[in-house]
Coordinates of C-alpha atoms in Angstrom, one line a residue:
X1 CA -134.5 -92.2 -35.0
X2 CA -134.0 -89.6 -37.9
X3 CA -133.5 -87.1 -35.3
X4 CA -130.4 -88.9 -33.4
X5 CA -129.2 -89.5 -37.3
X6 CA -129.1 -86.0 -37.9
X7 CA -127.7 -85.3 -34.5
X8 CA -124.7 -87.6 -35.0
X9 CA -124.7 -85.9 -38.8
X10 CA -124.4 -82.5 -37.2
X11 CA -121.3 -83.4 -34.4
X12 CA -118.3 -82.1 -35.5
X13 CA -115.3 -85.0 -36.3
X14 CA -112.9 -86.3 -33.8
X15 CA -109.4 -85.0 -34.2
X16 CA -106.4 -86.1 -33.7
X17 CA -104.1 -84.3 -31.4
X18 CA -100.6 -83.1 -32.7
X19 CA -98.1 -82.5 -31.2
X20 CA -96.1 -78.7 -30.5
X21 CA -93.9 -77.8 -33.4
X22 CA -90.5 -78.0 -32.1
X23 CA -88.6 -74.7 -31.0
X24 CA -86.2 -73.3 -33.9
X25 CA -82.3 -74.1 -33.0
X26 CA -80.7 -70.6 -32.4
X27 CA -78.0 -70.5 -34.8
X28 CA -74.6 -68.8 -33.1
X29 CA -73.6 -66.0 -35.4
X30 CA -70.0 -66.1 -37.0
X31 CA -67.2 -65.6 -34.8
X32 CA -65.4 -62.6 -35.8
X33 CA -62.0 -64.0 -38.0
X34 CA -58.9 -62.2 -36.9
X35 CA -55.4 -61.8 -39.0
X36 CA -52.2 -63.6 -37.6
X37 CA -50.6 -60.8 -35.4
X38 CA -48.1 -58.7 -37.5
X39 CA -44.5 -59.0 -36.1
X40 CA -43.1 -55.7 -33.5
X41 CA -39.5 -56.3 -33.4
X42 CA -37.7 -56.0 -36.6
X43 CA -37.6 -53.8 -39.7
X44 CA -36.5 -53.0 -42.9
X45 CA -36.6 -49.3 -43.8
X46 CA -35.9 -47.0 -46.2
X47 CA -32.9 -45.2 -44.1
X48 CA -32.8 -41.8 -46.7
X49 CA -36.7 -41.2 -46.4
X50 CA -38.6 -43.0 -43.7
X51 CA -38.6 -42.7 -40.4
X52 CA -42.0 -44.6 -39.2
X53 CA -41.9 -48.3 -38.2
X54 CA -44.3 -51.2 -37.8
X55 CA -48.6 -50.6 -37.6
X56 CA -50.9 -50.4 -34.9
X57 CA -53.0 -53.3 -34.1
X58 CA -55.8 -54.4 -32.0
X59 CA -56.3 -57.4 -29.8
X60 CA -59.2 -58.9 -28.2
X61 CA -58.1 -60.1 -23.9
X62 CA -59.2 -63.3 -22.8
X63 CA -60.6 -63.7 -19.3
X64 CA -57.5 -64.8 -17.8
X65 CA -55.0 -61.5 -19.4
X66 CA -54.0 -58.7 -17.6
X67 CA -52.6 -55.9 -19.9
X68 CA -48.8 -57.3 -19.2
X69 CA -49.6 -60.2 -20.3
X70 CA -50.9 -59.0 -23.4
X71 CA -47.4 -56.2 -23.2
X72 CA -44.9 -59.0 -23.6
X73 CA -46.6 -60.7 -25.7
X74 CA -46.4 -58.5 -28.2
X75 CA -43.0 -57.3 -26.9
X76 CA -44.3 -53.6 -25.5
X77 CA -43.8 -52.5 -21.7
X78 CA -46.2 -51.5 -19.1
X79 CA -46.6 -47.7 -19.9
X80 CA -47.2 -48.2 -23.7
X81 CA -50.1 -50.1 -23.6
X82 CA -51.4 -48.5 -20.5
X83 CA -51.4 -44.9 -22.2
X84 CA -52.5 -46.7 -25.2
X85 CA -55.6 -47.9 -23.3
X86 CA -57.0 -45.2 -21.0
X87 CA -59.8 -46.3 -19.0
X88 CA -59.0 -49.8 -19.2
X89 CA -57.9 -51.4 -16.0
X90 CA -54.4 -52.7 -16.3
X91 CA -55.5 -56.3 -13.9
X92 CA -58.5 -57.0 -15.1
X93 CA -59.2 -56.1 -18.6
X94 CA -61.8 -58.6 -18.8
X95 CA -62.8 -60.8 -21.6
X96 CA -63.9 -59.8 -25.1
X97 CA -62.1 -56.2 -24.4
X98 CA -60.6 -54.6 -27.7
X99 CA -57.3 -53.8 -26.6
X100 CA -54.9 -51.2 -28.9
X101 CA -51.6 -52.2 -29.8
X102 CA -49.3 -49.6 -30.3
X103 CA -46.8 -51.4 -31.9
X104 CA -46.0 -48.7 -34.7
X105 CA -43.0 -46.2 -34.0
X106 CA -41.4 -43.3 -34.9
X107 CA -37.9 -43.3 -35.1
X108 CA -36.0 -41.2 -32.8
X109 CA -34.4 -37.6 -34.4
X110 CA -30.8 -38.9 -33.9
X111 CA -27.9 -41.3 -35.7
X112 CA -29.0 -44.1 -36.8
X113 CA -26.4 -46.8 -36.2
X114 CA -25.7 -49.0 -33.2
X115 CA -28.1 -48.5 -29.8
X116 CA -30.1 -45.5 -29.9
X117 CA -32.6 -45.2 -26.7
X118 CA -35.2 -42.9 -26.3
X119 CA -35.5 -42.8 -22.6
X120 CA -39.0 -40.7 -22.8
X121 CA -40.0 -43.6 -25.4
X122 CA -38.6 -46.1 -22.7
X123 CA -37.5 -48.1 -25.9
X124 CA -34.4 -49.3 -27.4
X125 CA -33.6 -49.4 -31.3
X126 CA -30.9 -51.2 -32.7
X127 CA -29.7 -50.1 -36.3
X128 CA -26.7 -53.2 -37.0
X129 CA -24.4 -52.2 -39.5
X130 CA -25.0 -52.9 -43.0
X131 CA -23.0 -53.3 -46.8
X132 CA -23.4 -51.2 -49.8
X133 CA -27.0 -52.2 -51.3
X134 CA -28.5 -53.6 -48.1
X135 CA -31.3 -52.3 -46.8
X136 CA -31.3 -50.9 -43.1
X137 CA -32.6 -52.9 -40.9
X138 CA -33.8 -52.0 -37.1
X139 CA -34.4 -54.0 -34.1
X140 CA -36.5 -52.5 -31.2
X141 CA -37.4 -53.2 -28.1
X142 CA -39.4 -51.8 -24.6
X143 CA -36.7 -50.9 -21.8
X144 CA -37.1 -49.9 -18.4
X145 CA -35.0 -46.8 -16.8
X146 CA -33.8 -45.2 -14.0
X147 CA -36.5 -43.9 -11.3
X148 CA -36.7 -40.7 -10.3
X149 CA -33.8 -39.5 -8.7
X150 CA -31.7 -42.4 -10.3
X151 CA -32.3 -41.0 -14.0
X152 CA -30.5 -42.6 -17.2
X153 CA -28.3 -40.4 -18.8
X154 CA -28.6 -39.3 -21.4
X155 CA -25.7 -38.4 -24.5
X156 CA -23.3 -40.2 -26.1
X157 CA -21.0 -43.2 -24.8
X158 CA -20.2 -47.0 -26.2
X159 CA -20.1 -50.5 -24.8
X160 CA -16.8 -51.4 -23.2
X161 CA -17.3 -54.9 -22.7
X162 CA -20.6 -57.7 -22.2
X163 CA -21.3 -60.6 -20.0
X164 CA -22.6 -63.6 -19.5
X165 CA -24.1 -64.9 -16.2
X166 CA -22.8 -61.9 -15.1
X167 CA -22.2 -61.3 -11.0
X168 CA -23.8 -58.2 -9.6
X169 CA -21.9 -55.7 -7.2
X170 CA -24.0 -53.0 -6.1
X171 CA -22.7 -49.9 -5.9
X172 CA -22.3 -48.1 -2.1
X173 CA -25.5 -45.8 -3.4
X174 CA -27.3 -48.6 -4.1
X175 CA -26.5 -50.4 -0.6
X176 CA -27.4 -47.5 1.6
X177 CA -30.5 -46.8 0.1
X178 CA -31.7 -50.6 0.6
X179 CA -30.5 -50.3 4.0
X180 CA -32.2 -47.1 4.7
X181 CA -35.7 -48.9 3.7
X182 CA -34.6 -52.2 6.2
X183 CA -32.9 -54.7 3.4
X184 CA -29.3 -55.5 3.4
X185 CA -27.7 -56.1 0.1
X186 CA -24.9 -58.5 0.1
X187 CA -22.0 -56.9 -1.4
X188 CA -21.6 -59.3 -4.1
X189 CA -24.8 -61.0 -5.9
X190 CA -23.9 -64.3 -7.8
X191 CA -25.9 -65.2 -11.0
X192 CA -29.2 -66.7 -10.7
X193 CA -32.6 -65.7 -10.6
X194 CA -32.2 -63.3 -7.2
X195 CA -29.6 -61.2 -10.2
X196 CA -31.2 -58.4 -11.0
X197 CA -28.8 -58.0 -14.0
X198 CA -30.6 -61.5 -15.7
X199 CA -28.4 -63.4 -17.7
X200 CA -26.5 -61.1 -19.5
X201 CA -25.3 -56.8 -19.3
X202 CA -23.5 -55.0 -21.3
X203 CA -21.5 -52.4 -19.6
X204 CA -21.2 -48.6 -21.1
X205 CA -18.7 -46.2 -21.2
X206 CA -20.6 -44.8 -18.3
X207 CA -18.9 -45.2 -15.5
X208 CA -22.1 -47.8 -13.1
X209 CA -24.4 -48.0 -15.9
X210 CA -25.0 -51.1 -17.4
X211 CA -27.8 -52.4 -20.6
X212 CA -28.8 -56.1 -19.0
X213 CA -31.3 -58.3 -18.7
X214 CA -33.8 -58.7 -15.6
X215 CA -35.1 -60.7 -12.9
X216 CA -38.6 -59.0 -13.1
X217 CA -39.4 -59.2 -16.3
X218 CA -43.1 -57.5 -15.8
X219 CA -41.2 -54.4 -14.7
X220 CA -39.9 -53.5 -18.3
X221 CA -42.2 -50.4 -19.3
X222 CA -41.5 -48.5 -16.0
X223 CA -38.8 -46.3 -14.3
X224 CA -38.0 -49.5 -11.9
X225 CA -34.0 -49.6 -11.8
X226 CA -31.1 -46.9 -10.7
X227 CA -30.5 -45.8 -13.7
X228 CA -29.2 -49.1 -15.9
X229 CA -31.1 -49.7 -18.7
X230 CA -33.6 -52.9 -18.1
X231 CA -34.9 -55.6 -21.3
X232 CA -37.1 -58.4 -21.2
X233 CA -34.6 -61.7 -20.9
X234 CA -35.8 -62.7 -24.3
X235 CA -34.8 -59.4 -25.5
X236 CA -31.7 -58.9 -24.3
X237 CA -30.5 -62.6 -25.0
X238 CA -31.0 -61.6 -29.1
X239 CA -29.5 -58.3 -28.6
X240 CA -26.2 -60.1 -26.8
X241 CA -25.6 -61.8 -29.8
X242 CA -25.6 -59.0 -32.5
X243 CA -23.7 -56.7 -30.2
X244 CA -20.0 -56.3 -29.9
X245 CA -18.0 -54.0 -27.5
X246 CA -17.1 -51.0 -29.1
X247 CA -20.8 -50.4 -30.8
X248 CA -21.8 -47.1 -30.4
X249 CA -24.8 -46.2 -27.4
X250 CA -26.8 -42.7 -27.9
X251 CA -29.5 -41.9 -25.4
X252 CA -32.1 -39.4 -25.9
X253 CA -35.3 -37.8 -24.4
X254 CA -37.7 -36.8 -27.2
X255 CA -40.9 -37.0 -25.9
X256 CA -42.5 -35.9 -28.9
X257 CA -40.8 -37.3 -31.8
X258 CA -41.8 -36.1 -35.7
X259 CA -41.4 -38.7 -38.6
X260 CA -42.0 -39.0 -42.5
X261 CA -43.9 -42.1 -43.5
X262 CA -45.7 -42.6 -47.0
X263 CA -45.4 -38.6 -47.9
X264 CA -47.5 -38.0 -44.6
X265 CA -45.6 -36.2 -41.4
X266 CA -46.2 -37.9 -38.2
X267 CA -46.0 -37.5 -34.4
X268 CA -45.8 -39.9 -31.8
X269 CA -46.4 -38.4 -28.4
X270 CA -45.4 -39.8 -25.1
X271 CA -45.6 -38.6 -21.3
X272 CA -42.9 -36.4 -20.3
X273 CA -40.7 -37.7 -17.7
X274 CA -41.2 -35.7 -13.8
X275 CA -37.7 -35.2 -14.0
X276 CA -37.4 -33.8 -17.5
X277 CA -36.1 -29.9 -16.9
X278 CA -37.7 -28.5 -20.2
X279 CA -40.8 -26.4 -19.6
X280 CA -43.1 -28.3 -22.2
X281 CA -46.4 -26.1 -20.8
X282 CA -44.8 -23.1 -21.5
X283 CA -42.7 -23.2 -24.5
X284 CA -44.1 -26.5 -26.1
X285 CA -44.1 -24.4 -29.5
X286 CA -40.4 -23.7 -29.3
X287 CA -39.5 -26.9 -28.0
X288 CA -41.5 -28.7 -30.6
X289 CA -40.0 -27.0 -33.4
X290 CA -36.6 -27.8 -31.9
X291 CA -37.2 -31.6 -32.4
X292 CA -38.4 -31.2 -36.1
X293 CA -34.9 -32.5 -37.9
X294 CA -33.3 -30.8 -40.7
X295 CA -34.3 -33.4 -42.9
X296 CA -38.1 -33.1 -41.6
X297 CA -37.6 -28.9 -42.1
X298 CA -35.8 -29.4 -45.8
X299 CA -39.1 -31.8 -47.2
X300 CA -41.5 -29.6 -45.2
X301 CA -40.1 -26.9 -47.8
X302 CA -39.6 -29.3 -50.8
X303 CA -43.0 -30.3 -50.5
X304 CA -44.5 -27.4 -49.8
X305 CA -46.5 -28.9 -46.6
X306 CA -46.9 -27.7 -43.3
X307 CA -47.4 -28.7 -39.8
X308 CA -50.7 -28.7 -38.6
X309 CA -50.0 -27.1 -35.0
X310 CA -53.4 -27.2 -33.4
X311 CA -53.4 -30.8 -34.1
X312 CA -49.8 -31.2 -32.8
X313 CA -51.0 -29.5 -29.6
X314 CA -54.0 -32.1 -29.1
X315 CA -52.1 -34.8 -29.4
X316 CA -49.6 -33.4 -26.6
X317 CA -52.0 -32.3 -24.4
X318 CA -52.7 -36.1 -23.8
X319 CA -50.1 -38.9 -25.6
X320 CA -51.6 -42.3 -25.9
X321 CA -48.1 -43.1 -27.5
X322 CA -50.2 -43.9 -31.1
X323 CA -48.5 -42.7 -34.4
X324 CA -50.3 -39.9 -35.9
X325 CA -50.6 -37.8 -39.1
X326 CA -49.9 -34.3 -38.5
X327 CA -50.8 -33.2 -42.2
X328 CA -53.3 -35.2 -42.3
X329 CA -56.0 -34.1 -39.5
X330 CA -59.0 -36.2 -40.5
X331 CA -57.3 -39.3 -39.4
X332 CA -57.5 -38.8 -35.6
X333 CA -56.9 -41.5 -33.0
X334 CA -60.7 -43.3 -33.4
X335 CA -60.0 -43.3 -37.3
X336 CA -56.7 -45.1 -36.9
X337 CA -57.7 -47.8 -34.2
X338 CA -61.1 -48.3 -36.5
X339 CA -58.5 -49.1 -39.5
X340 CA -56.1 -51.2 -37.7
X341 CA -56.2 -55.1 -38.2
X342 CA -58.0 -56.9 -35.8
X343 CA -55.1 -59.5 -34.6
X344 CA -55.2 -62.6 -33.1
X345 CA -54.1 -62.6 -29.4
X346 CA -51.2 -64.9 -29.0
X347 CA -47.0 -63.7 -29.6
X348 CA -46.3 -63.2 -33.7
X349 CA -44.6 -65.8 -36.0
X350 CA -40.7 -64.5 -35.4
X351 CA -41.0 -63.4 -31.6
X352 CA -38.1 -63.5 -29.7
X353 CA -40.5 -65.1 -26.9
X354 CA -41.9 -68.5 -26.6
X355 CA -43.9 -67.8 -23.9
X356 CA -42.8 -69.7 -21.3
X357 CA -40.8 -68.1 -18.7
X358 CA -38.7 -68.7 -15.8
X359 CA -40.5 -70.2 -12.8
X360 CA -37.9 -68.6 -10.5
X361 CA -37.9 -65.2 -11.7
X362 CA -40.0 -62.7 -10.0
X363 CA -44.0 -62.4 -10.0
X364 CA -46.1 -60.3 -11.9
X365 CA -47.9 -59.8 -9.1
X366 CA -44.2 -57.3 -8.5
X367 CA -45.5 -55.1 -10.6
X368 CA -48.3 -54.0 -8.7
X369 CA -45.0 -53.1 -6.6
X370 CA -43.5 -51.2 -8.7
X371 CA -46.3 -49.3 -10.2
X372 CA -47.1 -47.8 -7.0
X373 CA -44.0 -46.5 -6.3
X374 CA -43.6 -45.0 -9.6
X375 CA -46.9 -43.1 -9.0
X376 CA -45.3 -42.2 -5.0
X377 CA -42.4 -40.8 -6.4
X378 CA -41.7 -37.5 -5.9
X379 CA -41.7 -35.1 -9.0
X380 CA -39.4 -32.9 -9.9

């Protein structure tokens, strides 16, 4: 009996079973908080001694945007933020996709009062007259211009008169060319949304060349029209009211334009149109130094500064259209997109778009269109 007591002594004690401590809940990092996007339309500036406007920003894309999308949104065209975003694919960005807004501009080397256009830029500025004391104030906006073999011109004219609703007639040029590719234009086109004038044009002093709105409002950013001068409908609606006949127009093609911002010279690069005569390849140096103002030349010498040429020649060999310091070399592209805010995606307090659009004006889908073309034309 001792024995089975020291046996039952001996067993070790029953235990009772517990149960799996429960898996930790993952905790979801902080989402990333992003600034209210900075307005891209209007400016105040120091006429006498700047010449640079607005700041780069970045964006994240949804799933659902396509690089237009996110373009009129924050009121660029097609080729800016294409060039600004090499290797991104304009129709399906994806989502989560850091997306660089190049929404900071350099003033073109010309007057600065009524329209000036920068065909090369495809952008419009807008420099409204002002009273002793004011400061000068500039409105810009994307364009779209005249294809190849329809080119803008460029120089010096005014508008004669503006419209509302306006009726289109196409010129005979225009007519045989649609017939020649199997479409019959009527001879007269009534407002409404098959207009490809939009709602309002201005017309120049330039004898079939007209500033107006559009009917394919995705198609602002590209050479798309025969020669008129193409804004988004909410751009040209604003524009229409601040503009009276008789306000100068000035059109130039500066490709590479050179500014003064914050005691720092700049250069904003762009593609150089096919039909552009200038050999840029061979006598970029010249050329360059040609577009340097006399203003630009006269602080270079005050200041004792100079151009950084070799940096001038990188960023020319491939624009992405971005603002950059040419006395400055340390701050190259990756240095300014690293600094710039981090913006929410949606259109800034102030836009001259809500957003909303037409139903019955053209697709997007029409710039797919137009793209291809562009890149069919032939160059010159």
């Amino acid at each position: 009996m001792s024995a089975l007591a020291a046996c039952s002594l001996l067993s070790p004690p029953i235990r009772e079973e517990q149960a799996p401590a429960a898996a930790p809940v993952p905790v979801e990092p902080p989402k990333p908080q992003y600034a209210p996007p900075i307005g891209t339309h209007r400016f105040e500036i120091d006429a006498a001694h700047d010449d640079v406007v607005g700041q780069v920003q970045v964006t994240i894309s949804s799933k659902e945007d396509t690089l237009p999308d996110i373009a009129r949104r924050f009121n660029l065209g097609y080729e800016e933020i294409v060039r600004a975003n090499p290797g991104v694919d304009p129709w399906l960005p994806g989502a989560g996709k850091e997306i660089v807004l190049p929404t900071q501009f350099v003033l073109p080397n010309s007057v600065r009062q009524g329209i000036v256009i920068n065909i090369a830029a495809m952008r419009l500025f807008y420099f409204p007259p002002t009273k002793p004391g004011e400061k000068q104030v500039v409105y810009t906006h994307p364009i779209g211009i005249g294809r190849v073999g329809w080119q803008t011109p460029e120089g010096a004219t005014k508008v004669v008169s503006k419209q509302k609703d306006p009726v289109w007639i196409p010129p005979a040029s225009v007519r045989k060319e649609h017939k020649e590719n199997g479409e019959i234009l009527p001879a007269r086109v009534p407002a409404g949304p098959d207009n490809p004038l939009g709602k309002y044009k201005f017309t120049l002093g330039w004898p079939s060349y007209l500033i107006h709105g559009t009917n394919k409002p995705y198609g602002v950013g590209l050479r798309s029209s025969h020669g008129c001068i193409r804004l988004y409908p909410e751009d040209v609606e604003k524009i229409f009211a601040m503009v009276n006949p008789g306000t100068g127009v000035t059109v130039v093609n500066q490709p590479f334009v050179f500014g003064w911002h914050d005691g720092e010279l700049y250069l904003q690069g762009f593609d150089v149109l096919e039909d552009d005569k200038r050999d840029w390849s061979k006598s970029q140096p010249k050329l360059l130094s040609k577009t340097l103002s006399k203003r630009i030349q006269t602080e270079l010498a005050n200041r004792k500064a100079t151009v950084d040429w070799q940096r001038v020649a990188q960023i020319t060999k491939d624009p992405r259209g971005l603002v950059l310091s040419v006395s400055t070399p340390e701050r190259s592209e990756d240095v300014v997109i690293a600094a710039a805010p981090r913006v929410e995606n949606r259109i800034p307090q102030g836009a001259n778009w809500d957003g909303a659009d037409d139903p019955a004006l053209q697709a997007q889908s029409d710039v797919k269109v137009m793209v291809q073309e562009q890149q069919q034309a032939p160059r010159s």
